[in-house]
XYZ file of N, CA, C and O in Angstrom:
532
model
N -8.804 -73.636 72.499
C -8.134 -72.898 71.445
C -6.748 -72.509 71.939
O -6.600 -71.921 72.995
N -5.767 -72.832 71.159
C -4.399 -72.479 71.504
C -3.964 -71.335 70.581
O -4.074 -71.438 69.361
N -3.485 -70.256 71.183
C -3.071 -69.098 70.402
C -1.568 -68.904 70.604
O -1.075 -68.944 71.736
N -0.864 -68.689 69.516
C 0.589 -68.547 69.560
C 1.004 -67.237 70.227
O 0.218 -66.291 70.344
N 2.270 -67.196 70.633
C 2.833 -65.964 71.201
C 2.762 -64.842 70.172
O 2.475 -63.696 70.518
N 2.988 -65.164 68.915
C 2.906 -64.160 67.841
C 1.522 -63.510 67.832
O 1.398 -62.292 67.704
N 0.472 -64.304 67.982
C -0.883 -63.772 67.979
C -1.144 -62.934 69.223
O -1.756 -61.873 69.138
N -0.654 -63.380 70.377
C -0.788 -62.576 71.599
C -0.140 -61.206 71.385
O -0.732 -60.173 71.704
N 1.057 -61.207 70.852
C 1.762 -59.944 70.603
C 1.034 -59.085 69.575
O 0.933 -57.866 69.728
N 0.526 -59.712 68.521
C -0.194 -58.963 67.479
C -1.445 -58.307 68.053
O -1.742 -57.142 67.739
N -2.174 -59.034 68.888
C -3.367 -58.455 69.513
C -2.987 -57.287 70.420
O -3.647 -56.242 70.405
N -1.925 -57.436 71.193
C -1.487 -56.352 72.080
C -1.051 -55.126 71.283
O -1.385 -53.985 71.640
N -0.321 -55.351 70.194
C 0.118 -54.234 69.357
C -1.078 -53.528 68.724
O -1.145 -52.292 68.691
N -2.039 -54.297 68.232
C -3.221 -53.710 67.589
C -4.044 -52.907 68.596
O -4.518 -51.807 68.288
N -4.203 -53.428 69.801
C -4.945 -52.690 70.834
C -4.188 -51.426 71.221
O -4.800 -50.368 71.427
N -2.874 -51.512 71.298
C -2.072 -50.311 71.612
C -2.291 -49.237 70.552
O -2.416 -48.050 70.880
N -2.345 -49.630 69.295
C -2.608 -48.658 68.223
C -4.022 -48.104 68.326
O -4.250 -46.920 68.085
N -4.967 -48.957 68.696
C -6.358 -48.502 68.838
C -6.483 -47.486 69.973
O -7.310 -46.577 69.901
N -5.677 -47.635 71.016
C -5.751 -46.749 72.177
C -4.924 -45.478 72.003
O -5.091 -44.523 72.762
N -4.054 -45.461 71.000
C -3.143 -44.330 70.807
C -3.879 -43.117 70.248
O -4.859 -43.257 69.514
N -3.385 -41.931 70.599
C -3.949 -40.729 69.978
C -3.655 -40.748 68.480
O -2.832 -41.525 68.015
N -4.336 -39.901 67.749
C -4.137 -39.861 66.302
C -2.685 -39.583 65.957
O -1.993 -38.846 66.656
N -2.255 -40.156 64.865
C -0.897 -39.960 64.397
C -0.079 -41.232 64.533
O -0.471 -42.167 65.231
N 1.053 -41.269 63.854
C 1.895 -42.459 63.875
C 2.471 -42.758 65.266
O 2.858 -41.847 65.994
N 2.520 -44.036 65.598
C 3.105 -44.489 66.860
C 4.356 -45.280 66.506
O 4.274 -46.264 65.758
N 5.516 -44.882 67.013
C 6.745 -45.615 66.707
C 6.687 -47.060 67.208
O 6.143 -47.336 68.283
N 7.264 -47.960 66.441
C 7.290 -49.376 66.813
C 7.958 -49.560 68.170
O 7.530 -50.396 68.969
N 8.971 -48.774 68.443
C 9.681 -48.862 69.724
C 8.736 -48.590 70.893
O 8.788 -49.262 71.918
N 7.851 -47.625 70.733
C 6.891 -47.296 71.792
C 5.884 -48.428 71.987
O 5.530 -48.771 73.119
N 5.419 -49.002 70.891
C 4.480 -50.125 70.977
C 5.155 -51.293 71.682
O 4.590 -51.891 72.597
N 6.375 -51.618 71.257
C 7.104 -52.745 71.838
C 7.322 -52.557 73.335
O 7.059 -53.467 74.127
N 7.745 -51.377 73.732
C 8.033 -51.166 75.159
C 6.757 -51.105 75.996
O 6.705 -51.670 77.089
N 5.714 -50.472 75.487
C 4.488 -50.350 76.281
C 3.750 -51.674 76.421
O 3.013 -51.878 77.388
N 3.955 -52.582 75.472
C 3.252 -53.865 75.494
C 4.171 -55.038 75.832
O 3.774 -56.196 75.736
N 5.415 -54.735 76.195
C 6.382 -55.767 76.575
C 6.529 -56.827 75.479
O 6.450 -58.025 75.724
N 6.734 -56.332 74.261
C 6.937 -57.189 73.094
C 8.398 -57.038 72.676
O 8.866 -55.904 72.521
N 9.128 -58.138 72.484
C 10.502 -57.999 71.985
C 10.507 -57.172 70.694
O 9.675 -57.381 69.805
N 11.428 -56.230 70.604
C 11.419 -55.250 69.509
C 11.415 -55.885 68.124
O 10.622 -55.508 67.264
N 12.294 -56.852 67.876
C 12.346 -57.466 66.547
C 11.039 -58.207 66.243
O 10.562 -58.188 65.116
N 10.477 -58.832 67.252
C 9.194 -59.520 67.101
C 8.123 -58.484 66.739
O 7.305 -58.692 65.846
N 8.131 -57.356 67.434
C 7.157 -56.294 67.189
C 7.273 -55.776 65.757
O 6.260 -55.603 65.072
N 8.496 -55.543 65.301
C 8.702 -55.069 63.930
C 8.114 -56.048 62.916
O 7.436 -55.646 61.964
N 8.377 -57.344 63.126
C 7.867 -58.363 62.200
C 6.347 -58.438 62.224
O 5.704 -58.583 61.188
N 5.769 -58.336 63.404
C 4.311 -58.391 63.534
C 3.671 -57.178 62.867
O 2.681 -57.302 62.140
N 4.227 -56.001 63.093
C 3.677 -54.791 62.483
C 3.774 -54.863 60.958
O 2.854 -54.441 60.250
N 4.859 -55.420 60.456
C 5.005 -55.604 59.011
C 3.925 -56.558 58.489
O 3.292 -56.300 57.462
N 3.694 -57.633 59.213
C 2.664 -58.599 58.822
C 1.272 -57.947 58.842
O 0.478 -58.141 57.917
N 0.983 -57.159 59.866
C -0.311 -56.466 59.948
C -0.447 -55.421 58.837
O -1.532 -55.221 58.296
N 0.672 -54.778 58.488
C 0.643 -53.795 57.397
C 0.377 -54.484 56.064
O -0.456 -54.033 55.272
N 1.059 -55.582 55.821
C 0.849 -56.326 54.564
C -0.585 -56.832 54.439
O -1.104 -56.962 53.339
N -1.210 -57.121 55.573
C -2.596 -57.595 55.573
C -3.592 -56.450 55.458
O -4.800 -56.682 55.342
N -3.106 -55.210 55.509
C -3.986 -54.061 55.360
C -4.665 -53.600 56.639
O -5.577 -52.777 56.589
N -4.214 -54.099 57.795
C -4.816 -53.672 59.057
C -4.160 -52.421 59.624
O -4.796 -51.670 60.364
N -2.887 -52.210 59.311
C -2.208 -50.996 59.767
C -1.503 -50.342 58.588
O -1.272 -50.966 57.551
N -1.202 -49.085 58.778
C -0.420 -48.320 57.798
C 0.831 -47.835 58.498
O 0.896 -47.797 59.727
N 1.803 -47.421 57.711
C 3.055 -46.964 58.308
C 3.621 -45.784 57.542
O 3.261 -45.534 56.390
N 4.503 -45.078 58.226
C 5.201 -43.931 57.647
C 6.627 -43.979 58.168
O 6.849 -44.179 59.368
N 7.575 -43.824 57.290
C 8.982 -43.817 57.682
C 9.411 -42.424 58.105
O 8.728 -41.449 57.841
N 10.573 -42.384 58.733
C 11.154 -41.097 59.072
C 11.061 -40.785 60.548
O 10.506 -41.553 61.340
N 11.614 -39.623 60.925
C 11.661 -39.255 62.342
C 10.279 -39.096 62.973
O 10.109 -39.317 64.163
N 9.298 -38.719 62.189
C 7.934 -38.589 62.699
C 7.089 -39.793 62.292
O 5.859 -39.728 62.314
N 7.753 -40.877 61.927
C 7.063 -42.046 61.417
C 6.534 -42.954 62.511
O 6.694 -42.706 63.707
N 5.898 -44.006 62.056
C 5.334 -44.983 62.968
C 4.191 -45.716 62.301
O 4.085 -45.753 61.075
N 3.312 -46.261 63.127
C 2.201 -47.077 62.657
C 0.885 -46.535 63.183
O 0.828 -45.941 64.248
N -0.185 -46.785 62.440
C -1.537 -46.452 62.876
C -2.486 -47.442 62.203
O -2.122 -48.109 61.240
N -3.684 -47.553 62.745
C -4.670 -48.469 62.177
C -5.120 -47.980 60.814
O -5.329 -46.781 60.608
N -5.312 -48.912 59.891
C -5.744 -48.565 58.538
C -7.241 -48.264 58.477
O -7.697 -47.601 57.546
N -7.988 -48.761 59.459
C -9.429 -48.511 59.551
C -9.738 -48.134 60.992
O -8.951 -48.386 61.890
N -10.908 -47.570 61.224
C -11.273 -47.263 62.611
C -11.267 -48.535 63.465
O -11.582 -49.630 62.988
N -10.903 -48.376 64.744
C -10.831 -49.518 65.666
C -12.166 -50.242 65.785
O -12.203 -51.441 66.065
N -13.256 -49.523 65.540
C -14.592 -50.131 65.594
C -14.825 -51.103 64.442
O -15.766 -51.884 64.467
N -13.976 -51.059 63.433
C -14.146 -51.901 62.248
C -13.153 -53.059 62.182
O -13.184 -53.846 61.236
N -12.274 -53.155 63.161
C -11.277 -54.233 63.168
C -11.583 -55.158 64.339
O -11.566 -54.731 65.496
N -11.876 -56.413 64.029
C -12.214 -57.378 65.075
C -10.977 -58.159 65.511
O -9.957 -58.180 64.814
N -11.109 -58.808 66.654
C -10.034 -59.676 67.110
C -9.786 -60.782 66.091
O -8.639 -61.165 65.841
N -10.851 -61.266 65.462
C -10.718 -62.306 64.441
C -9.876 -61.824 63.263
O -9.107 -62.602 62.691
N -9.983 -60.552 62.904
C -9.181 -60.008 61.801
C -7.695 -60.138 62.109
O -6.903 -60.536 61.255
N -7.315 -59.790 63.322
C -5.905 -59.850 63.723
C -5.446 -61.304 63.818
O -4.371 -61.663 63.330
N -6.263 -62.142 64.420
C -5.905 -63.555 64.590
C -5.732 -64.232 63.237
O -4.805 -65.017 63.036
N -6.588 -63.900 62.285
C -6.491 -64.482 60.946
C -5.144 -64.165 60.296
O -4.581 -64.996 59.581
N -4.623 -62.980 60.546
C -3.342 -62.579 59.952
C -2.208 -63.447 60.497
O -1.342 -63.888 59.744
N -2.199 -63.692 61.792
C -1.077 -64.407 62.396
C -1.253 -65.924 62.425
O -0.277 -66.656 62.345
N -2.476 -66.389 62.542
C -2.717 -67.827 62.650
C -3.165 -68.451 61.336
O -3.159 -69.665 61.197
N -3.613 -67.619 60.395
C -4.125 -68.160 59.148
C -5.571 -68.610 59.310
O -6.184 -68.432 60.357
N -6.090 -69.203 58.291
C -7.472 -69.676 58.310
C -7.482 -71.096 58.879
O -6.657 -71.931 58.502
N -8.418 -71.334 59.776
C -8.500 -72.654 60.404
C -8.861 -73.720 59.384
O -9.678 -73.506 58.497
N -8.220 -74.858 59.571
C -8.525 -75.993 58.715
C -9.855 -76.587 59.155
O -10.294 -76.396 60.276
N -10.454 -77.331 58.241
C -11.713 -77.986 58.588
C -11.458 -79.025 59.667
O -10.379 -79.612 59.748
N -12.466 -79.263 60.471
C -12.360 -80.239 61.544
C -12.407 -81.635 60.945
O -13.273 -81.954 60.128
N -11.447 -82.431 61.374
C -11.407 -83.811 60.917
C -12.550 -84.582 61.565
O -12.857 -84.372 62.735
N -13.158 -85.445 60.806
C -14.263 -86.240 61.341
C -13.713 -87.304 62.282
O -12.720 -87.941 62.000
N -14.379 -87.446 63.428
C -13.989 -88.477 64.380
C -14.593 -89.806 63.936
O -15.753 -89.853 63.516
N -13.836 -90.897 64.062
C -14.348 -92.195 63.604
C -15.194 -92.917 64.657
O -15.095 -92.637 65.856
N -16.015 -93.814 64.195
C -16.761 -94.731 65.060
C -17.586 -94.062 66.132
O -18.278 -93.076 65.878
N -17.491 -94.623 67.355
C -18.310 -94.130 68.460
C -17.949 -92.703 68.854
O -18.737 -92.022 69.505
N -16.777 -92.224 68.458
C -16.378 -90.847 68.758
C -16.955 -89.860 67.746
O -16.762 -88.649 67.875
N -17.688 -90.353 66.764
C -18.275 -89.510 65.721
C -18.994 -88.267 66.214
O -18.814 -87.181 65.648
N -19.804 -88.364 67.281
C -20.513 -87.172 67.765
C -19.582 -86.037 68.219
O -19.999 -84.885 68.280
N -18.329 -86.346 68.518
C -17.383 -85.283 68.898
C -17.175 -84.285 67.769
O -16.873 -83.118 68.016
N -17.341 -84.717 66.538
C -17.199 -83.816 65.393
C -18.175 -82.651 65.522
O -17.795 -81.494 65.323
N -19.420 -82.944 65.867
C -20.428 -81.888 66.016
C -20.095 -80.967 67.189
O -20.300 -79.748 67.113
N -19.568 -81.538 68.266
C -19.201 -80.727 69.435
C -18.049 -79.789 69.073
O -18.087 -78.600 69.385
N -17.030 -80.307 68.396
C -15.891 -79.472 68.004
C -16.331 -78.385 67.019
O -15.874 -77.256 67.095
N -17.221 -78.738 66.118
C -17.734 -77.755 65.158
C -18.478 -76.642 65.887
O -18.264 -75.454 65.599
N -19.332 -76.997 66.832
C -20.082 -75.983 67.599
C -19.134 -75.098 68.399
O -19.310 -73.878 68.474
N -18.100 -75.706 68.992
C -17.131 -74.934 69.769
C -16.420 -73.911 68.878
O -16.285 -72.745 69.228
N -15.990 -74.324 67.704
C -15.324 -73.414 66.770
C -16.263 -72.292 66.330
O -15.845 -71.149 66.181
N -17.530 -72.623 66.112
C -18.501 -71.600 65.703
C -18.690 -70.563 66.805
O -18.794 -69.367 66.517
N -18.724 -70.999 68.061
C -18.849 -70.060 69.184
C -17.606 -69.172 69.301
O -17.730 -67.958 69.516
N -16.428 -69.775 69.163
C -15.191 -68.992 69.189
C -15.218 -67.938 68.091
O -14.916 -66.773 68.326
N -15.564 -68.385 66.894
C -15.587 -67.477 65.745
C -16.594 -66.341 65.966
O -16.292 -65.174 65.700
N -17.771 -66.680 66.480
C -18.796 -65.662 66.729
C -18.293 -64.616 67.720
O -18.447 -63.413 67.495
N -17.680 -65.056 68.798
C -17.168 -64.117 69.800
C -16.066 -63.242 69.212
O -16.091 -62.013 69.350
N -15.096 -63.852 68.546
C -13.950 -63.102 68.037
C -14.317 -62.156 66.901
O -13.623 -61.166 66.680
N -15.399 -62.436 66.187
C -15.825 -61.511 65.128
C -16.735 -60.416 65.663
O -16.993 -59.437 64.960
N -17.222 -60.565 66.890
C -18.063 -59.528 67.496
C -17.241 -58.495 68.262
O -17.629 -57.335 68.354
N -16.120 -58.898 68.820
C -15.316 -58.003 69.657
C -14.327 -57.240 68.786
O -13.524 -57.836 68.066
N -14.399 -55.911 68.866
C -13.500 -55.063 68.080
C -12.373 -54.533 68.952
O -12.430 -54.611 70.191
N -11.376 -53.960 68.306
C -10.286 -53.328 69.051
C -10.832 -52.196 69.914
O -10.391 -51.993 71.044
N -11.814 -51.487 69.400
C -12.428 -50.390 70.167
C -13.106 -50.927 71.421
O -13.046 -50.291 72.483
N -13.728 -52.090 71.341
C -14.361 -52.698 72.518
C -13.326 -52.966 73.606
O -13.565 -52.721 74.786
N -12.171 -53.479 73.201
C -11.112 -53.782 74.168
C -10.608 -52.499 74.819
O -10.441 -52.432 76.036
N -10.396 -51.465 74.016
C -9.911 -50.189 74.551
C -10.938 -49.586 75.507
O -10.590 -49.094 76.583
N -12.202 -49.638 75.135
C -13.267 -49.096 75.983
C -13.333 -49.849 77.308
O -13.452 -49.242 78.376
N -13.231 -51.176 77.260
C -13.245 -51.981 78.476
C -12.044 -51.655 79.344
O -12.154 -51.517 80.556
N -10.893 -51.479 78.727
C -9.673 -51.148 79.449
C -9.800 -49.792 80.146
O -9.366 -49.616 81.281
N -10.417 -48.836 79.485
C -10.580 -47.493 80.048
C -11.499 -47.511 81.258
O -11.368 -46.696 82.192
N -12.438 -48.458 81.291
C -13.378 -48.555 82.412
C -12.789 -49.298 83.608
O -13.300 -49.189 84.714
N -11.732 -50.090 83.367
C -11.142 -50.935 84.410
C -9.988 -50.198 85.081
O -8.931 -50.023 84.477
N -10.145 -49.771 86.338
C -9.080 -49.027 87.004
C -7.812 -49.847 87.182
O -6.723 -49.296 87.284
N -7.903 -51.171 87.186
C -6.723 -52.021 87.358
C -5.900 -52.116 86.081
O -4.781 -52.607 86.102
N -6.433 -51.663 84.941
C -5.725 -51.792 83.672
C -4.679 -50.718 83.467
O -3.864 -50.825 82.578
N -4.722 -49.653 84.227
C -3.819 -48.534 84.038
C -2.473 -48.826 84.454
O -1.428 -48.595 84.159
């Protein structure tokens, strides 16, 4: 599975919001804490807001926060926003035909994992790992 830089940044921004205390988090803080180029971060946050995963507030006390609890937002939710919905697997011709079933099974395993892991799971794992600080 190949994931774009945009998706890497979106996942980092979403996890940063999941780990943040209650209240709006400025985009500048998310960008700097996650080493995301600021303009890229702004565009990603806008995309996540349009998809209904985050909310925003303008002004001096403004920023972003998750639209739902972190326990309800999966990695697959974020990936779907930035990567779109996966196309169907093309059937392999001739003797390579059985590869179609292998690719299908691989995608199903990826999907199962990404829909099971929530932003809260990532934050909890990070809190337990002393090297993550």
